[in-house]
Coordinates of C-alpha atoms in Angstrom, one line a residue:
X1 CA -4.5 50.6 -15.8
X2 CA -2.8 49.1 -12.8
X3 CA -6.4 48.5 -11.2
X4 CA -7.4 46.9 -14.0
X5 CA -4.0 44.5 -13.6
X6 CA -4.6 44.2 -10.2
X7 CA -8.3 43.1 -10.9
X8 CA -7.6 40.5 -13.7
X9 CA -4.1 39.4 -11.6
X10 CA -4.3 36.7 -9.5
X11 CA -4.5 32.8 -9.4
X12 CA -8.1 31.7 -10.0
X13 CA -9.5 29.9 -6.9
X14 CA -12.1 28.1 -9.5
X15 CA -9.0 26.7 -11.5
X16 CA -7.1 25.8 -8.6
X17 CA -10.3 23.5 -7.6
X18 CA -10.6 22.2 -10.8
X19 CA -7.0 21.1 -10.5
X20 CA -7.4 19.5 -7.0
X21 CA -10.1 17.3 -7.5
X22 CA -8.8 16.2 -11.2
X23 CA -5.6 15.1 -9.3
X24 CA -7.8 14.2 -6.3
X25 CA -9.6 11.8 -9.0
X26 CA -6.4 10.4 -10.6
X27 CA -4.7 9.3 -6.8
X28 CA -8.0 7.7 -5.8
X29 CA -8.3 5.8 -9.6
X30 CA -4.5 4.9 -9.0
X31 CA -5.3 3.6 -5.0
X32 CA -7.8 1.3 -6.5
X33 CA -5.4 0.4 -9.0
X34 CA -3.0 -0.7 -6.2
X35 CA -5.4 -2.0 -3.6
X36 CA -7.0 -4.5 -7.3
X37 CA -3.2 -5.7 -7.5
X38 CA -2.9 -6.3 -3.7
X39 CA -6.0 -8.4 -4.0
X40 CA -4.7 -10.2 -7.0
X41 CA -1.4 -11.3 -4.9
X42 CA -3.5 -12.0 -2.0
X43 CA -5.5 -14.6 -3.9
X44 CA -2.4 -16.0 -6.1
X45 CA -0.8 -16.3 -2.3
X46 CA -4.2 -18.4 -1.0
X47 CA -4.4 -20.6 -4.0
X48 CA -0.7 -21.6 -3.7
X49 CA -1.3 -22.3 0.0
X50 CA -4.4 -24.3 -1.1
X51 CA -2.3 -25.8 -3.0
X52 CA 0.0 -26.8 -1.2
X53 CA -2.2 -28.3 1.4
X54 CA -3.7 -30.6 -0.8
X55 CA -0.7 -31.7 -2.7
X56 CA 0.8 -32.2 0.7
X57 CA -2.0 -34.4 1.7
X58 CA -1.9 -36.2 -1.3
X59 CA 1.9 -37.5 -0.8
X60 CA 0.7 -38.3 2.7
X61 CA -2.0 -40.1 1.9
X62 CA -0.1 -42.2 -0.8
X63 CA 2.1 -42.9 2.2
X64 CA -0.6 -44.2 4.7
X65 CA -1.8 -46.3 2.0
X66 CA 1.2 -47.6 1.2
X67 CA 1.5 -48.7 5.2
X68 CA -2.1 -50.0 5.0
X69 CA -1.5 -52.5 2.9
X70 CA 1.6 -53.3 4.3
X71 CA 0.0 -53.7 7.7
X72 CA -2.7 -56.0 6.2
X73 CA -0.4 -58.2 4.4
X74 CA 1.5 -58.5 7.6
X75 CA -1.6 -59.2 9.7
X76 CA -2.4 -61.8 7.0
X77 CA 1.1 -63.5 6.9
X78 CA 1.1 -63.7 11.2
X79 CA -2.8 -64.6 11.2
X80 CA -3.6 -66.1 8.2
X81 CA -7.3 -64.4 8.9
X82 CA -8.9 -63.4 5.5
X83 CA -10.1 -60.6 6.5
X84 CA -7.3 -58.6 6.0
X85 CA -6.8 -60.1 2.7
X86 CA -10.2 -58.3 1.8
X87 CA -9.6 -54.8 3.3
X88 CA -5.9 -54.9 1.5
X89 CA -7.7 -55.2 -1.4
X90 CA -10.3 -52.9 -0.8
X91 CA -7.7 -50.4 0.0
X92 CA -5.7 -51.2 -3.2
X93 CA -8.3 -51.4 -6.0
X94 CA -11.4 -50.0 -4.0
X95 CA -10.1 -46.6 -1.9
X96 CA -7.1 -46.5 -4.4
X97 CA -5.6 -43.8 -2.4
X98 CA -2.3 -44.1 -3.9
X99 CA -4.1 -43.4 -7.5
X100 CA -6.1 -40.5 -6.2
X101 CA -3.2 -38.7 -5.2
X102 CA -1.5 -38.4 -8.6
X103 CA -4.7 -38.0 -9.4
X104 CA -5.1 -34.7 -7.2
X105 CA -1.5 -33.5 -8.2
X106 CA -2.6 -33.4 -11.8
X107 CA -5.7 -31.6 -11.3
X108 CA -4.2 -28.5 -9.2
X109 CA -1.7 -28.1 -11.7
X110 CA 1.5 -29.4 -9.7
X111 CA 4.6 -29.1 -10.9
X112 CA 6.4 -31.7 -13.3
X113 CA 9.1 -32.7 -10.9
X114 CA 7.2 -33.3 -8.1
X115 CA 4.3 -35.5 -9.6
X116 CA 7.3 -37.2 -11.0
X117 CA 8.4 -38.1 -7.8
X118 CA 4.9 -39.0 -6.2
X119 CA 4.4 -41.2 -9.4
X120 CA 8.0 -42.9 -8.3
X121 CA 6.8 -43.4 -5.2
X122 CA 3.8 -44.8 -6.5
X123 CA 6.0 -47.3 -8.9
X124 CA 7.8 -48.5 -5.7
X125 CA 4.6 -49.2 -4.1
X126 CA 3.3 -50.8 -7.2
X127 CA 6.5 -53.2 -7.5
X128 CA 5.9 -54.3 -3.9
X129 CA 3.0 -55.3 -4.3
X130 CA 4.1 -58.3 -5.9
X131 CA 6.1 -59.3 -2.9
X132 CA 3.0 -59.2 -1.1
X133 CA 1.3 -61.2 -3.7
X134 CA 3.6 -63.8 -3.3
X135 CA 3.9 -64.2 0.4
X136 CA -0.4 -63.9 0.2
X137 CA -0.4 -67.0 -2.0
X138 CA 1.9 -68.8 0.3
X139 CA -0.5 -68.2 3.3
X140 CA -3.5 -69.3 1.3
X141 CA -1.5 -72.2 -0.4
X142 CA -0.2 -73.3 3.6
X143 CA -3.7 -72.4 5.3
X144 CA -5.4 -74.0 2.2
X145 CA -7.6 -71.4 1.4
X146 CA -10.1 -72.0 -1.1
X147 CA -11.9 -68.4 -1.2
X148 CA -9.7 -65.4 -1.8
X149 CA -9.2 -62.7 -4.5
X150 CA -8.9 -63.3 -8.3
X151 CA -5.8 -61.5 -8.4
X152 CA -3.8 -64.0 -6.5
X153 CA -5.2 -66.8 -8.5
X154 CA -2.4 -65.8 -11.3
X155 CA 0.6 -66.0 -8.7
X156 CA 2.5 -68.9 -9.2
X157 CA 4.3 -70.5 -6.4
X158 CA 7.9 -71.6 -7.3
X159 CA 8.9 -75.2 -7.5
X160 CA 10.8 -74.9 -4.5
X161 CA 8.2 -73.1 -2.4
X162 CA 5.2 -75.5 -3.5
X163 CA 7.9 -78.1 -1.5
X164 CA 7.7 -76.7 1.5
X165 CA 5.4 -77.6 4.7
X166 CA 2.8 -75.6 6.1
X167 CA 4.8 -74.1 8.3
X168 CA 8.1 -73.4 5.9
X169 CA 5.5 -71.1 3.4
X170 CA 4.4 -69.2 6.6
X171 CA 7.9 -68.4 7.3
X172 CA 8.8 -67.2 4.4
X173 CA 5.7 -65.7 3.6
X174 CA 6.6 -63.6 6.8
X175 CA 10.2 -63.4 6.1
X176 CA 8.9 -61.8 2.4
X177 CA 6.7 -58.9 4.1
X178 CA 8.8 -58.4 7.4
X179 CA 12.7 -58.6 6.2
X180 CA 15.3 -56.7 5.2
X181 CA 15.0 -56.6 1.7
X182 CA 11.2 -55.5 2.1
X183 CA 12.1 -52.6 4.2
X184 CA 14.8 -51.2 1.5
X185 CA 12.4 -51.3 -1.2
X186 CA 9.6 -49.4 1.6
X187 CA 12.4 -46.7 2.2
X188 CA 12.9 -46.2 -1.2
X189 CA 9.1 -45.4 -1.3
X190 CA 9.8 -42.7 1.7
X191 CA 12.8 -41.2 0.1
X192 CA 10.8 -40.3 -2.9
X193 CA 7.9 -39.3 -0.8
X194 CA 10.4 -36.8 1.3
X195 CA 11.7 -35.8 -2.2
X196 CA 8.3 -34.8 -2.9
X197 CA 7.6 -33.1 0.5
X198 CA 11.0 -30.7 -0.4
X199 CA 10.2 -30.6 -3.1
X200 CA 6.5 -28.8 -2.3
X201 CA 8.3 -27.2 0.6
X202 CA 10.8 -25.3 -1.8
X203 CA 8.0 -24.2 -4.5
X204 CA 6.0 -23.2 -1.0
X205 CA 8.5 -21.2 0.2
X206 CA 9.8 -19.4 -3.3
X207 CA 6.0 -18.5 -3.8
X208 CA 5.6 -17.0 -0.4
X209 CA 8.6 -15.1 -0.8
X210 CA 7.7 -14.0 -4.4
X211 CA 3.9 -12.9 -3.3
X212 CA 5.7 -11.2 0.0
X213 CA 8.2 -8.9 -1.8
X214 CA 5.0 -8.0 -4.8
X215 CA 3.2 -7.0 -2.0
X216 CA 5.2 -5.3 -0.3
X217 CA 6.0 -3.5 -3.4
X218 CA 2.3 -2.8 -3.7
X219 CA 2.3 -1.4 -0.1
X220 CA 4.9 0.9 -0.4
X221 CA 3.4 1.9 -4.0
X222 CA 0.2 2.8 -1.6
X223 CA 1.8 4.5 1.4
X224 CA 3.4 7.0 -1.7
X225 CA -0.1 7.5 -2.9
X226 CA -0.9 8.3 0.9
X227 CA 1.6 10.6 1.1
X228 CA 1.1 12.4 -2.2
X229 CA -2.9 12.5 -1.0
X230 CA -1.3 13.9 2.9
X231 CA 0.8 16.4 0.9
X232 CA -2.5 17.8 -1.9
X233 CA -4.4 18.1 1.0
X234 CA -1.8 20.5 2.9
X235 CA -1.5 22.5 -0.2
X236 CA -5.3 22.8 -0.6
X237 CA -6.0 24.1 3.1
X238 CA -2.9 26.4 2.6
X239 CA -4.5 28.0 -1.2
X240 CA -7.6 28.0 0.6
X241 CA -6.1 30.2 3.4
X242 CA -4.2 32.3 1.1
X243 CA -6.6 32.5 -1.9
X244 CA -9.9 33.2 0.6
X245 CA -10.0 32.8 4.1
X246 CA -7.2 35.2 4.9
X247 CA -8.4 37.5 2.4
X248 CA -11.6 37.4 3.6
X249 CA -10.6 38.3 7.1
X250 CA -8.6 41.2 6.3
X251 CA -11.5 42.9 4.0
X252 CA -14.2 42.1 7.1
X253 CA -11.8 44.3 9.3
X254 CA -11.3 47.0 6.4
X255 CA -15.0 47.1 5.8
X256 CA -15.9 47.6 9.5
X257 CA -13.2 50.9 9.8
X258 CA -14.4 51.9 7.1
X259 CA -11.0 51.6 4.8
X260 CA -10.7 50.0 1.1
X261 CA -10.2 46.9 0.8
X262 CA -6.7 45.1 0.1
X263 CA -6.8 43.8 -3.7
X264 CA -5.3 40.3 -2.6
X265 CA -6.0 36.5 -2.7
X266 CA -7.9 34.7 -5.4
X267 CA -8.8 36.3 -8.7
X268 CA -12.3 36.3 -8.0
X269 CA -11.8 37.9 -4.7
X270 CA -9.8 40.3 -6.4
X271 CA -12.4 41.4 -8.3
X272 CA -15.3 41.6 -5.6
X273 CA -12.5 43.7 -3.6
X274 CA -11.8 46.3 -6.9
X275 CA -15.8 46.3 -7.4
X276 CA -16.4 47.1 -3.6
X277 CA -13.8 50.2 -3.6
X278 CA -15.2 51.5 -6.2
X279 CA -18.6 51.3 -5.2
X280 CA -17.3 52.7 -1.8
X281 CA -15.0 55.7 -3.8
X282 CA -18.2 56.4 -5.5
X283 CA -20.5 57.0 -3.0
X284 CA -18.1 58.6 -0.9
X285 CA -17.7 61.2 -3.7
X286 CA -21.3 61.8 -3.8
X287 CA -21.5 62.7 0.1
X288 CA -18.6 65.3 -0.7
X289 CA -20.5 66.5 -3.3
X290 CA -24.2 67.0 -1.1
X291 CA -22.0 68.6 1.3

């Protein structure tokens, strides 16, 4: 009765296995789990950057075409040469930088308060424009111009202005694009601009550090899986040793003196040990019996 415990005893090597690679299976399933989610925060963290790069470009390029024009309409008022009539113009209704980089806020999905403040930038821009419209016609009206834009044709010259001499409506026209007042109403184009830039700068930086703690989140989520995988694999080489190879050993060295074989290890083992000592019993009973 005890042999037959002994035989059936044990843990079953086949089982244990079976065990090993199911949970084997479920940590690999759950590492691709983790690495797919790592992936997904590396890509949220790339299209934010992307993002931010072009919105960033945008409110700089609303900027330098904001300068453009006033370069060209301060060119025009100094040199009264047409030809910077025509590229502030082709800059304003042909490149229409200013335009496109709403434009490109809108279409990556930038937040509400900062296209807002490109578009006041953009307003600003917009209202001083008409400034430069004015000291324009007072060039063309003092150089007597007889070719230039159809939008200037609707600016009317004041009473006053229509006056002066030739060279009264170039200083004023100058006085208009180069002054003090001019230069408020550009800064108030740069302040929303820099609003803008923070703006990007603070949704930037709250992303990065949103994507930076998720992933390390997902990292440390990983390194436990690591561990768990370090720590299954310890406990299968240890089974193995206890369940078969140390069993195995011992019954080699019984089997060469001659002795019966320790009923240890796995269950199957077990069994092959119980059916080789009796085999052995038997046929040592048979010898006794010849003799």
């Amino acid at each position: 009765m005890t042999k037959k415990a002994n035989q059936g005893a044990g843990i079953s090597i086949k089982v244990v296995h079976a065990a090993m690679l199911v949970l084997g299976l479920l940590l690999i399933l759950l590492l691709i789990f983790s690495s797919y989610k790592n992936t997904n925060v590396f890509t949220r963290l790339n299209k934010e950057t992307g993002n931010y790069i072009v919105r960033q470009k945008a409110a700089h390029d609303l900027m330098e075409a904001s300068d453009y024009l006033t370069e060209m309409t301060q060119r025009f008022t100094l040199e009264g040469d047409t030809q910077y009539l025509d590229k502030y113009f082709e800059e304003a209704f042909g490149n229409q930088r200013r335009e496109a980089a709403i434009t490109s806020m809108a279409e990556n999905e930038a937040e509400q308060t900062l296209v807002n403040q490109i578009q006041e930038a953009l307003n600003e821009s917009n209202k001083l424009m008409y400034r430069e419209y004015y000291a324009m016609k007072l060039v063309i009206d003092a150089k007597e111009i007889k070719t230039y834009p159809d939008k200037l044709r609707g600016v009317e010259l004041k009473p006053e202005d229509m006056n002066l001499n030739a060279e009264e409506k170039m200083d004023l026209a100058q006085k208009m694009v180069m002054g003090t007042e001019y230069y408020a109403q550009k800064e108030l184009i740069r302040n929303d601009l820099k609003a803008g830039l923070n703006t990007l700068d603070n949704i930037m930086t709250t992303a990065r550090t949103e994507t930076t703690a998720q992933l390390n989140s997902e990292m440390n989520t990983v390194r436990i899986f690591i561990i768990i995988v370090s720590v299954l694999l310890l406990i299968i080489i240890a089974l193995s040793a206890y369940l078969g190879t140390i069993p195995l050993i011992k019954a080699a060295k019984c089997a060469q003196n001659g002795e019966a074989i320790p009923v240890t290890g796995a269950k199957e083992f077990r069994y092959l040990a119980s059916s080789y000592n009796k085999l052995t019993g038997a046929k040592e009973n048979n010898e006794d019996d010849d003799d």
